[in-house]
CSV table of C-alpha atoms in Angstrom, one decimal:
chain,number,residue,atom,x,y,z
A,1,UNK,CA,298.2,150.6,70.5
A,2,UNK,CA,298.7,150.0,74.5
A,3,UNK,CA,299.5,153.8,74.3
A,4,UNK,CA,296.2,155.0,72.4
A,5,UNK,CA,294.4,152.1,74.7
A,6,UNK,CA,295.6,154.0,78.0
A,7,UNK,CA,294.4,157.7,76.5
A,8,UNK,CA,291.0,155.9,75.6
A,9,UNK,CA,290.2,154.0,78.5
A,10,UNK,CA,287.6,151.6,77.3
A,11,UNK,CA,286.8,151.4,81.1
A,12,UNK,CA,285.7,155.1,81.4
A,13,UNK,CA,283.5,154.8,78.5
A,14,UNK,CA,281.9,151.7,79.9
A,15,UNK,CA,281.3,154.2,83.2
A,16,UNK,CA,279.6,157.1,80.6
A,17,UNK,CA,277.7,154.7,79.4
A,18,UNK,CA,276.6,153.8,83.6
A,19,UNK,CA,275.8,157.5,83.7
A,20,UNK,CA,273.9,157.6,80.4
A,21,UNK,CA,271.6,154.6,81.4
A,22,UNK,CA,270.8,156.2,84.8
A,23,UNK,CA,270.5,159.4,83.3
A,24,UNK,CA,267.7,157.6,81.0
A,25,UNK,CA,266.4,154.3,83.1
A,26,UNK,CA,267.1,155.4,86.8
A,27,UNK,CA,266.6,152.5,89.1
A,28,UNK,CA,263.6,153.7,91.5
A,29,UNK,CA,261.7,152.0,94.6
A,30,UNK,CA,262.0,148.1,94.9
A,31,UNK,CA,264.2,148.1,91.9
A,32,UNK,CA,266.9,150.9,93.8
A,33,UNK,CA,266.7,148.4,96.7
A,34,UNK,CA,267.9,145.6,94.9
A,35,UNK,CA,270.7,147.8,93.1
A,36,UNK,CA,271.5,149.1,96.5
A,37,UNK,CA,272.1,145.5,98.2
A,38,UNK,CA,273.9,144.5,94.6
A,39,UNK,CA,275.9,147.8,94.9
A,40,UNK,CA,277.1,146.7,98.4
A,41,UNK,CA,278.1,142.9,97.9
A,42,UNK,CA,279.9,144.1,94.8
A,43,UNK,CA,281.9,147.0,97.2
A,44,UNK,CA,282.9,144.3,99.9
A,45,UNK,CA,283.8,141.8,97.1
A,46,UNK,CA,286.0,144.5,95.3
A,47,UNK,CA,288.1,145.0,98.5
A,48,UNK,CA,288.0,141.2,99.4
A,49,UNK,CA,289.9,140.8,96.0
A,50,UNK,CA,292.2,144.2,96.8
A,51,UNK,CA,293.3,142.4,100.0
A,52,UNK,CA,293.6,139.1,98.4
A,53,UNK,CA,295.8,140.3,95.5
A,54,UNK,CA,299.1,142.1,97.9
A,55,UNK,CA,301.3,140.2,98.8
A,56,UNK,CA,303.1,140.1,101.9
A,57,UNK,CA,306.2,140.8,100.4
A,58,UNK,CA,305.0,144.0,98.9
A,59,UNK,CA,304.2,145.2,102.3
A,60,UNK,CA,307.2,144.7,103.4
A,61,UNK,CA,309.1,146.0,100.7
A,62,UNK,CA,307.9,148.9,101.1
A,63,UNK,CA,309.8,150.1,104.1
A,64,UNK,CA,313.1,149.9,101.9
A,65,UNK,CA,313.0,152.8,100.0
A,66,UNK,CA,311.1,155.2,102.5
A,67,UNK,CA,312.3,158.6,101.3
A,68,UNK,CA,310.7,158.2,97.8
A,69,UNK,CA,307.7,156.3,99.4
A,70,UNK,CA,307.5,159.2,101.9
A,71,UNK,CA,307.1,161.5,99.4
A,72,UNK,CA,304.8,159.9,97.1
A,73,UNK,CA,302.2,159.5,100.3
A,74,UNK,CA,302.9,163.4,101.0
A,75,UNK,CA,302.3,164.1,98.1
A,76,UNK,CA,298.6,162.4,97.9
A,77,UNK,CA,297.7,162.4,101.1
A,78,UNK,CA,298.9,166.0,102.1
A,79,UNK,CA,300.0,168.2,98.7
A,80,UNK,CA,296.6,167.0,97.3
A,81,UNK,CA,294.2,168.1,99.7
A,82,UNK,CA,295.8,171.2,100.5
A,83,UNK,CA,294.7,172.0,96.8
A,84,UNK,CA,291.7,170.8,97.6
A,85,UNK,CA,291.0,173.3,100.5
A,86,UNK,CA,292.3,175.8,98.2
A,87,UNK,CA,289.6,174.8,95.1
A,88,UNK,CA,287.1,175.4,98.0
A,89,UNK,CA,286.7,179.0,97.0
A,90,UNK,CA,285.6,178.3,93.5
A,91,UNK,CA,282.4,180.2,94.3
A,92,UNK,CA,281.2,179.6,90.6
A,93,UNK,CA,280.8,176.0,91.4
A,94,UNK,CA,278.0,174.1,93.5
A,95,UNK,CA,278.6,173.2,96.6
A,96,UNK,CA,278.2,169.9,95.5
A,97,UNK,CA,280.7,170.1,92.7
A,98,UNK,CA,283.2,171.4,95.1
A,99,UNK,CA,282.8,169.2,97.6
A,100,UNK,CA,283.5,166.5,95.3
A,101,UNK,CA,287.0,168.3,94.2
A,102,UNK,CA,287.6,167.8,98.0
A,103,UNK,CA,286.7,164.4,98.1
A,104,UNK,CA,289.0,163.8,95.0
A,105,UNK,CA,292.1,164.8,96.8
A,106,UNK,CA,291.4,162.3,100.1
A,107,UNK,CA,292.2,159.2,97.8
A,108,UNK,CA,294.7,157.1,97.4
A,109,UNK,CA,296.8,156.6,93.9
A,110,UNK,CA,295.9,154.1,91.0
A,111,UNK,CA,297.8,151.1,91.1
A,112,UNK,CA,297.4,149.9,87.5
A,113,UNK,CA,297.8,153.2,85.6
A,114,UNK,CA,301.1,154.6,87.8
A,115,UNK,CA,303.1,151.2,87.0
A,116,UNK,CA,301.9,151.5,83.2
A,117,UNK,CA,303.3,154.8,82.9
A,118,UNK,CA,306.2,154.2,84.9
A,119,UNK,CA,307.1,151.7,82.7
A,120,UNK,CA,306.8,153.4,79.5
A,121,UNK,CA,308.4,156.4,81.3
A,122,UNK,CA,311.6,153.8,82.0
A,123,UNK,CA,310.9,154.5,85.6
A,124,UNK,CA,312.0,152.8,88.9
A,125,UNK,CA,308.8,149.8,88.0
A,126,UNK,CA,309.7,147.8,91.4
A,127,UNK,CA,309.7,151.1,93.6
A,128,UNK,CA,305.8,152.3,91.4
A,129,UNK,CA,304.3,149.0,92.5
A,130,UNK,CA,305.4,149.1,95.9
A,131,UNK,CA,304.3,153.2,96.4
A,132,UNK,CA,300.8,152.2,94.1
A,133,UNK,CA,300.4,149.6,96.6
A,134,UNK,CA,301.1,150.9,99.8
A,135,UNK,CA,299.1,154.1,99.0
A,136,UNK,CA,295.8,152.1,98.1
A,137,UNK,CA,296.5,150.0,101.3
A,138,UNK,CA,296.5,153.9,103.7
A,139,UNK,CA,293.6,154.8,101.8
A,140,UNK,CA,291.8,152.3,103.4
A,141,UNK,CA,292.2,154.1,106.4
A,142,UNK,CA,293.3,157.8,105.7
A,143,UNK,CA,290.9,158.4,103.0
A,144,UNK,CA,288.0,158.4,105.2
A,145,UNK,CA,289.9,160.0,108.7
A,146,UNK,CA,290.6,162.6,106.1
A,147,UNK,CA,286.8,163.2,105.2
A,148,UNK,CA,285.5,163.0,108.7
A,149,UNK,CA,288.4,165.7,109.3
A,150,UNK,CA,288.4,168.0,106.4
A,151,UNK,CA,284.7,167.9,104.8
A,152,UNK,CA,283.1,169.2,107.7
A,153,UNK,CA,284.9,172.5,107.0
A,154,UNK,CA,284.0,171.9,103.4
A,155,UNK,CA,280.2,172.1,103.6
A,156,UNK,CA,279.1,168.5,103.9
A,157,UNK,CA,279.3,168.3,107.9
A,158,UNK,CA,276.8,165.9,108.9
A,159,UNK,CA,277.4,163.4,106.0
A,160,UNK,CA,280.0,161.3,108.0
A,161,UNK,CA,278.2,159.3,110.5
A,162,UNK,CA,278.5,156.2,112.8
A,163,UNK,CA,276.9,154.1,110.4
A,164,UNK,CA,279.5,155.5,107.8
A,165,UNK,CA,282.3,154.4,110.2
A,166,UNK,CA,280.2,151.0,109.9
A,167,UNK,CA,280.4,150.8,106.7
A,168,UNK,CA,283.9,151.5,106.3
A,169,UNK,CA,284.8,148.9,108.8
A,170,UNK,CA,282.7,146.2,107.4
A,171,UNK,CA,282.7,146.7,103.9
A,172,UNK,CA,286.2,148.1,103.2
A,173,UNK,CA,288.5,147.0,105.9
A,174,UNK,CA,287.2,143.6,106.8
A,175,UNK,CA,287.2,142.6,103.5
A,176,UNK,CA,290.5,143.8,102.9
A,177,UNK,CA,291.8,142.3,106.1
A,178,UNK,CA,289.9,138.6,105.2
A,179,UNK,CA,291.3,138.9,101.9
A,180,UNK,CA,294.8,139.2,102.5
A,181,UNK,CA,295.0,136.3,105.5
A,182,UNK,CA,293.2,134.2,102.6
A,183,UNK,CA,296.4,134.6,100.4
A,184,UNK,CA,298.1,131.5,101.4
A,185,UNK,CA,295.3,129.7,100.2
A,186,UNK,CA,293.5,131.6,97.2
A,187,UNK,CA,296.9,133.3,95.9
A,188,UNK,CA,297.8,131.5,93.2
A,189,UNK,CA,293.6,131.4,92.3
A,190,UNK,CA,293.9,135.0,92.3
A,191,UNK,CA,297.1,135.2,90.0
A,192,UNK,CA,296.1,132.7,88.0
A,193,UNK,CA,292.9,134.5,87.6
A,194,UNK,CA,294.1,137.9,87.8
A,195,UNK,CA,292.3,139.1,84.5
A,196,UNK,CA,288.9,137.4,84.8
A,197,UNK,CA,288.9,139.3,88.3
A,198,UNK,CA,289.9,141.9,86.9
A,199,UNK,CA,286.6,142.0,85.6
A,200,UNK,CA,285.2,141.2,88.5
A,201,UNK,CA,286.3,144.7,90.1
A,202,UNK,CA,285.2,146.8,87.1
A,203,UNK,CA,281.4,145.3,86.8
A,204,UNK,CA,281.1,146.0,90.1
A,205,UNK,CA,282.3,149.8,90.2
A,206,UNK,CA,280.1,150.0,86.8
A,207,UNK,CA,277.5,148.4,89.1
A,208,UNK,CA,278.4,151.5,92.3
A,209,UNK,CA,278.5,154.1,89.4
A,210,UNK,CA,274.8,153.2,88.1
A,211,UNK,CA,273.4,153.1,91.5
A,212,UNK,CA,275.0,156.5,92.6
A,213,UNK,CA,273.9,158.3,89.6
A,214,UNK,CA,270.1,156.2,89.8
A,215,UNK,CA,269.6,158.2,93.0
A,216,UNK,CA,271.2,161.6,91.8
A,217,UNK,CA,269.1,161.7,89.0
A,218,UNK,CA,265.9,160.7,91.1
A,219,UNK,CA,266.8,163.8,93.3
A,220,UNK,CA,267.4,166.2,90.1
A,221,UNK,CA,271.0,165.7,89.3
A,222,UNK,CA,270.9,167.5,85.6
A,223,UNK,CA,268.9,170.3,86.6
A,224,UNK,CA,271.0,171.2,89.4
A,225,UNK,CA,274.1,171.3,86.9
A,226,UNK,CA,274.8,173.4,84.1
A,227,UNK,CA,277.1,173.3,80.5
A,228,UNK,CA,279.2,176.1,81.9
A,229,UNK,CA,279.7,174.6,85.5
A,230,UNK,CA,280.7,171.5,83.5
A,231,UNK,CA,283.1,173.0,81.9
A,232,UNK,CA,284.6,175.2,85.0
A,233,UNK,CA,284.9,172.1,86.8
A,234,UNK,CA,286.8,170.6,84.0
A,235,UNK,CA,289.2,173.5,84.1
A,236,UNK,CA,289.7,173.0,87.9
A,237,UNK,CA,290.8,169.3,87.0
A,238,UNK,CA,293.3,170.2,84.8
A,239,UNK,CA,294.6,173.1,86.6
A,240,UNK,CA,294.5,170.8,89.4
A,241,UNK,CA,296.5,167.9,87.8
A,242,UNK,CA,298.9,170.4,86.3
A,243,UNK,CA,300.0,171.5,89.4
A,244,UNK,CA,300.4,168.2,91.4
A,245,UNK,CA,302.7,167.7,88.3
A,246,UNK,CA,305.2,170.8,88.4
A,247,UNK,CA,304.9,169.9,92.6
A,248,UNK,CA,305.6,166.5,92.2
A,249,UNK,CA,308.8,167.3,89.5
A,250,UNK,CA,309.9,170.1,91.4
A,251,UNK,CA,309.9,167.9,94.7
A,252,UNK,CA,312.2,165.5,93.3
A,253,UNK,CA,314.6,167.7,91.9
A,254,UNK,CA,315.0,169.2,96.1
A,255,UNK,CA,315.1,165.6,97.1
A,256,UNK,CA,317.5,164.6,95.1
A,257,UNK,CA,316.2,161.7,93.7
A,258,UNK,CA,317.4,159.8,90.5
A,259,UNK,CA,315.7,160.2,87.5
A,260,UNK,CA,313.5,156.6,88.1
A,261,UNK,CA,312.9,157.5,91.2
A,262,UNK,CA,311.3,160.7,90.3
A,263,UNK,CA,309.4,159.1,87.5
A,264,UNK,CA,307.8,157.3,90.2
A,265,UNK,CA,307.0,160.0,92.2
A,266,UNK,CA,305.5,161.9,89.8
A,267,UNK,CA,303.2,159.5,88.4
A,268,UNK,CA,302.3,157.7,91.7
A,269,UNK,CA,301.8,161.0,93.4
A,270,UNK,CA,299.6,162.8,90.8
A,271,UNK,CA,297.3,159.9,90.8
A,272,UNK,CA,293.7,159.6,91.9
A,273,UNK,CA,292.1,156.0,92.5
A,274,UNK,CA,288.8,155.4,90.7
A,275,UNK,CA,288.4,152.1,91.8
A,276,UNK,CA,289.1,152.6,95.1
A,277,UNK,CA,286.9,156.3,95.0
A,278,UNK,CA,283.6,155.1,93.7
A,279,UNK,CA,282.9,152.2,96.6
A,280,UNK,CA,284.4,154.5,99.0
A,281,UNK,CA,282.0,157.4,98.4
A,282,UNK,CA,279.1,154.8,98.4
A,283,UNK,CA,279.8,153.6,102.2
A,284,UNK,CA,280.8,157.4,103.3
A,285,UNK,CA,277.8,159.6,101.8
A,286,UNK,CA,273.5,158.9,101.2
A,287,UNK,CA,272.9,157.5,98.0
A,288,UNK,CA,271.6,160.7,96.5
A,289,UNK,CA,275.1,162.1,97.2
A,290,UNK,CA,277.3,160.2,95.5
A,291,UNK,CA,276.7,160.7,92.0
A,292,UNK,CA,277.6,164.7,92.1
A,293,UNK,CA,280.4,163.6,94.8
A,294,UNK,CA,281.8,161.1,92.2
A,295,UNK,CA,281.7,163.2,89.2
A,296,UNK,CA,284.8,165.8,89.3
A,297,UNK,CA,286.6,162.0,90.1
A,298,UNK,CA,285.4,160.6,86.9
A,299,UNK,CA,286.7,163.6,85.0
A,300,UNK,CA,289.9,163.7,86.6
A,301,UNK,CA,290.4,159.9,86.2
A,302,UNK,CA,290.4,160.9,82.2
A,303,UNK,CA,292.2,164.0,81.9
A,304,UNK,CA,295.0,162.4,84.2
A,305,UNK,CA,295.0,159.5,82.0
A,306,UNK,CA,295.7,161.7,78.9
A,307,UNK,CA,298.4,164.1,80.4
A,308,UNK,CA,300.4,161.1,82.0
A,309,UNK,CA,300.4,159.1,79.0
A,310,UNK,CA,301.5,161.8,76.8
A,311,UNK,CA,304.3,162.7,79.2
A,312,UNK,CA,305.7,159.4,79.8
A,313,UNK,CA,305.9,158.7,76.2
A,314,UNK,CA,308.3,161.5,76.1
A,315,UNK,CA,310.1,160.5,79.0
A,316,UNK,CA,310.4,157.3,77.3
A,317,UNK,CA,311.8,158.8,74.2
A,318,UNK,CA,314.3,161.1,76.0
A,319,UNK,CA,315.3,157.9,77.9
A,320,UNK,CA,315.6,155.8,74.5
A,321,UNK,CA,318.3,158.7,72.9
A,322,UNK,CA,320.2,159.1,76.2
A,323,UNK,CA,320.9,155.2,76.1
A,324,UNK,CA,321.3,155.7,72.2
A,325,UNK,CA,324.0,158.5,72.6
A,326,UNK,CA,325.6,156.2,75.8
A,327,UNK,CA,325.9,153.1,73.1
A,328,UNK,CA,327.4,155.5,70.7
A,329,UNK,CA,329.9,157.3,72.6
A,330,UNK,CA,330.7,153.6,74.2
A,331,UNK,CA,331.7,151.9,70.4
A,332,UNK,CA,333.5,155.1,69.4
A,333,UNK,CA,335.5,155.4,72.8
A,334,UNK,CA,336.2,150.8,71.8
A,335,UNK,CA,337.1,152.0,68.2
């Protein structure tokens, strides 16, 4: 059941569902306003809680194993939009679309979903949350140096602006910052808490994701985008999850990395953060923006959660006879 629950993320059908009432019941004038200012408090909350929920001692941690931690943040913040530039001459695709292919490869890795499947994968768990974590911490930072860098070139020049840098700064970093130094204090609230807040994050990306697409569809989202553009971006997800995923394999193999510690390269590194994607989109870009911007994300977010499950399962199982074989050859070497 936790397997089938990971392949159908109830969360991404909660975020259809978003798309489908905006699609339907737009917010528009005073009503956009209020989603707006809603949208915004729930974005500084969200990284409030992000900051609030690392420990210290992950932070630290992290410098210990700094080959494999190296290579994971290579991997997403280097490998990744390197494939991005490349997807830039997908000609078939709006600019739009393809801008938000580039914007998909700027963030940082999923935290919950890259322990999950390092886990059932019998990966290195310790070294998934550590890499998980440090990456969403950079992204913080890098994602958005990397937009102001790389999506000028990518046709959106003009959509990073000082009130962007702002925005990062006040709703992303402050928070974050706040958060964290409120540890002592609210840490064992937090823990305690961790699944009602948990909550607490997802209505208020549900709450970014109706707002973005409110707007979009105000400006003419759906007839702007076509079935078969659909479908081509789709294919440019997979092929682009497919090949962080022979990079990331083939990476550790040249590194020489066990086979835990490869585990967690390869699902830490093919990773793309919805939850950290959707708020920062809605501080970087106008509100009409986002909703195209966000959509080859929340496609991504899906297929990657389908491939990865169905490969660490058979990690998993390949890990299960190898310690099945080692048992048997152990009692027949005692006998």
């Amino acid at each position: 059941m936790s397997r089938l629950r990971l392949i159908l993320d109830p969360f991404l059908l909660l975020l259809i569902g978003m798309v489908v009432l905006a699609s339907l019941l737009p917010a528009h004038g005073r009503g956009a306003q209020a989603v707006n200012i809603a949208a915004d408090i729930g974005i500084v909350l969200l990284f409030f809680l992000h900051g609030a929920k690392l420990s210290r001692e992950a932070i630290w941690n992290g410098a210990r194993a700094w080959k494999l931690h190296l290579a994971t943040l290579g991997t997403t913040f280097a490998a990744f939009p390197l494939l991005g530039l490349a997807m830039q001459r997908i000609g078939a695709l709006p600019d739009t679309m393809r801008a938000g292919l580039l914007f998909l490869t700027l963030l940082p890795s999923t935290v919950q979903s890259s322990i999950a499947f390092t886990a059932i994968a019998r990966g290195n768990v310790a070294a998934a949350v550590v890499s998980a974590s440090f990456s969403n911490l950079l992204g913080i930072v890098l994602t958005p140096l990397l937009v102001a860098l790389l999506m000028r070139s990518g046709g959106t020049a003009g959509m990073i602006s000082f009130q962007s840098i702002e925005g990062i700064v006040l709703q992303l970093l402050l928070p974050f910052v706040i958060g964290h130094l409120m540890r002592p204090w609210i840490g064992s609230f937090v823990e305690r808490h961790r699944q009602a807040l948990g909550r607490v994050d997802r209505t208020s990306i549900l709450l970014i994701v109706y707002s973005a697409f409110s707007a979009a569809v105000v400006e003419g989202l759906w007839h702007k985008v076509s079935r078969a553009e659909l479908a081509l971006l789709t294919g440019a997800c997979i092929a682009l999850l497919l090949a962080v995923l022979i990079f990331t394999w083939g990476l550790g193999r040249i590194l020489g990395f066990s086979r835990q510690d490869a585990i967690v390269l390869q699902f830490c590194g093919s990773k793309k953060s919805l939850a950290s994607g959707v708020p920062i989109a809605g501080v970087l870009f106008p509100a009409g923006a986002v909703g195209p911007l966000i959509l080859p994300l929340m496609l991504f977010h899906q297929i990657q959660l389908i491939a990865c499950a169905l490969l660490a399962r058979h990690y998993g199982e390949e890990a299960e006879q190898a310690m099945g074989k080692r048992a048997a050859e152990t009692a027949e070497a005692s006998s």
